[in-house]
Short mmCIF file of C-alpha atoms in Angstrom, two decimals:
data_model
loop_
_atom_site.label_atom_id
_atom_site.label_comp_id
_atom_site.label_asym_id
_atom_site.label_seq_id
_atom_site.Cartn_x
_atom_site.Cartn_y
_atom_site.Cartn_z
CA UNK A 203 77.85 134.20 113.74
CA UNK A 204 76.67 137.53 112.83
CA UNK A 205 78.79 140.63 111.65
CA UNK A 206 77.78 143.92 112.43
CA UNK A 207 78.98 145.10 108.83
CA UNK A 208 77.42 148.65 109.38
CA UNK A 209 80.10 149.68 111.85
CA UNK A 210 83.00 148.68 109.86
CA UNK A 211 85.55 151.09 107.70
CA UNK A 212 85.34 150.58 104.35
CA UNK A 213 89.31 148.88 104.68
CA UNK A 214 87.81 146.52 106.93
CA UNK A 215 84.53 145.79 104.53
CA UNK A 216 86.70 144.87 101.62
CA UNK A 217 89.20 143.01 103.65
CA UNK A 218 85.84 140.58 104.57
CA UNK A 219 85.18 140.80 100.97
CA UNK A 220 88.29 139.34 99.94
CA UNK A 221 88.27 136.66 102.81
CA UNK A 222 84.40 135.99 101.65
CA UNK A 223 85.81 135.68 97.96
CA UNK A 224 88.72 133.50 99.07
CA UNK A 225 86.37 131.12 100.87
CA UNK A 226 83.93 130.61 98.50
CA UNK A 227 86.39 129.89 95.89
CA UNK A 228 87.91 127.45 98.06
CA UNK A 229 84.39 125.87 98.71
CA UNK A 230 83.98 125.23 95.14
CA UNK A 231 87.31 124.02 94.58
CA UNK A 232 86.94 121.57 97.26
CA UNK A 233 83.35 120.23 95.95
CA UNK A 234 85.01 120.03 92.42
CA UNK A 235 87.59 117.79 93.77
CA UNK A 236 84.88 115.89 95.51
CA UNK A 237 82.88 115.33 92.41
CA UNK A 238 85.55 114.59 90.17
CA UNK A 239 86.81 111.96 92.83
CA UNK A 240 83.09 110.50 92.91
CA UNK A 241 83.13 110.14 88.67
CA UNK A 242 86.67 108.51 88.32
CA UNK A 243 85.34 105.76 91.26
CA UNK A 244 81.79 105.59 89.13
CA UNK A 245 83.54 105.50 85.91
CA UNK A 246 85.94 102.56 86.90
CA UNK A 247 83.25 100.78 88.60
CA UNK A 248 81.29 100.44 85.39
CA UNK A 249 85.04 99.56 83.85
CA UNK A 250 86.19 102.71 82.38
CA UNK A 251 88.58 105.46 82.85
CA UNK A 252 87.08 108.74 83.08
CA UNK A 253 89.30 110.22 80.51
CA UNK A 254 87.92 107.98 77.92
CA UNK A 255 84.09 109.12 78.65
CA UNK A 256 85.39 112.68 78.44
CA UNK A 257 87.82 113.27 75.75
CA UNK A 258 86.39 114.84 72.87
CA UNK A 259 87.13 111.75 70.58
CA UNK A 260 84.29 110.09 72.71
CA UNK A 261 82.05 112.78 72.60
CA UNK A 262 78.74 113.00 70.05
CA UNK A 263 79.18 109.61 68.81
CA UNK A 264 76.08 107.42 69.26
CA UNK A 265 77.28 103.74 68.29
CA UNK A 266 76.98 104.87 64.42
CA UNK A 267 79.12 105.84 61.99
CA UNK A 268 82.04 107.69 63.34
CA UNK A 269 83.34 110.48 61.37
CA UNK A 270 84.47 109.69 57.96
CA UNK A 271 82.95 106.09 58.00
CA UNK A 272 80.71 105.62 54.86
CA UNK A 273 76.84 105.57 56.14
CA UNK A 274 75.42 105.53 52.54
CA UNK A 275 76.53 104.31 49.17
CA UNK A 276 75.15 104.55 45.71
CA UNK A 277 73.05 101.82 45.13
CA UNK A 278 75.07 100.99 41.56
CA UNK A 279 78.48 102.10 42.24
CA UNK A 280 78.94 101.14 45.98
CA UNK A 281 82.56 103.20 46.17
CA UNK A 282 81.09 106.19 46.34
CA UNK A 283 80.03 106.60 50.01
CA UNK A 284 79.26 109.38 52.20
CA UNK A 285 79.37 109.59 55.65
CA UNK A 286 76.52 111.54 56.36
CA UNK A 287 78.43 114.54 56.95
CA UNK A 288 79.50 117.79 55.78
CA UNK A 289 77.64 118.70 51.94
CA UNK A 290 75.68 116.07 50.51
CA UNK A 291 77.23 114.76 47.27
CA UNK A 292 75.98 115.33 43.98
CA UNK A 293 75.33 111.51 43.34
CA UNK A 294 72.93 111.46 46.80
CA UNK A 295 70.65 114.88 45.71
CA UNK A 296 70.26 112.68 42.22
CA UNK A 297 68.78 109.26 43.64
CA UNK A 298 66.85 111.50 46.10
CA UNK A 299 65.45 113.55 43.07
CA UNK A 300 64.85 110.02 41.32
CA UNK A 301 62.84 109.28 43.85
CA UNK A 302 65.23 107.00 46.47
CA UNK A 303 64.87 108.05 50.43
CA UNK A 304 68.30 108.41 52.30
CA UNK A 305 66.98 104.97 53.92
CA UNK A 306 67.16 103.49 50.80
CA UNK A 307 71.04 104.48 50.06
CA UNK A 308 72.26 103.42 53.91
CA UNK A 309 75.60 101.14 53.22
#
């Protein structure tokens, strides 16, 4: 199909514009619903619901220490943990400046 596009008004150009716009957004609506439908069958497949592989509670945690779970602990006082996160504590900086690797304080 070809549209002579030089012999239309300007009305009619943006007209064809808007039906262009409407299809294309349609297009991608449709191959949105298409993918999503292809994930959810994927995701239960492999036994889960897509929501759980998606929701940001699932998100950046590789099979470690989830957020506020102690990952290291003072090698003489073990209730003083730190998860890894956020500012290092002052009681990690001083076995690293004595000389202790963050290897040697994981819990």
């Amino acid at each position: 199909m070809e549209i002579d596009v030089d012999s239309m008004s300007l009305e009619d150009l943006r007209n064809l514009r808007t039906q262009i716009d409407r299809a294309i957004s349609s297009y991608e609506t449709r191959r949105r619903k298409e993918a999503m439908a292809a994930l959810e069958r994927t995701a239960r497949e492999l036994g889960f619901n897509l929501n759980e592989l998606t929701s940001p509670s699932s998100r950046g945690r590789r099979g470690g220490a989830g957020e506020g779970q102690a990952k290291y602990a003072h090698p003489e006082n073990p209730s003083q943990t730190w998860s890894g996160r956020g500012r290092r504590p002052r009681w990690v900086t001083e076995q690293i400046e004595s000389g202790k690797s963050l290897e040697d304080l994981l819990a």
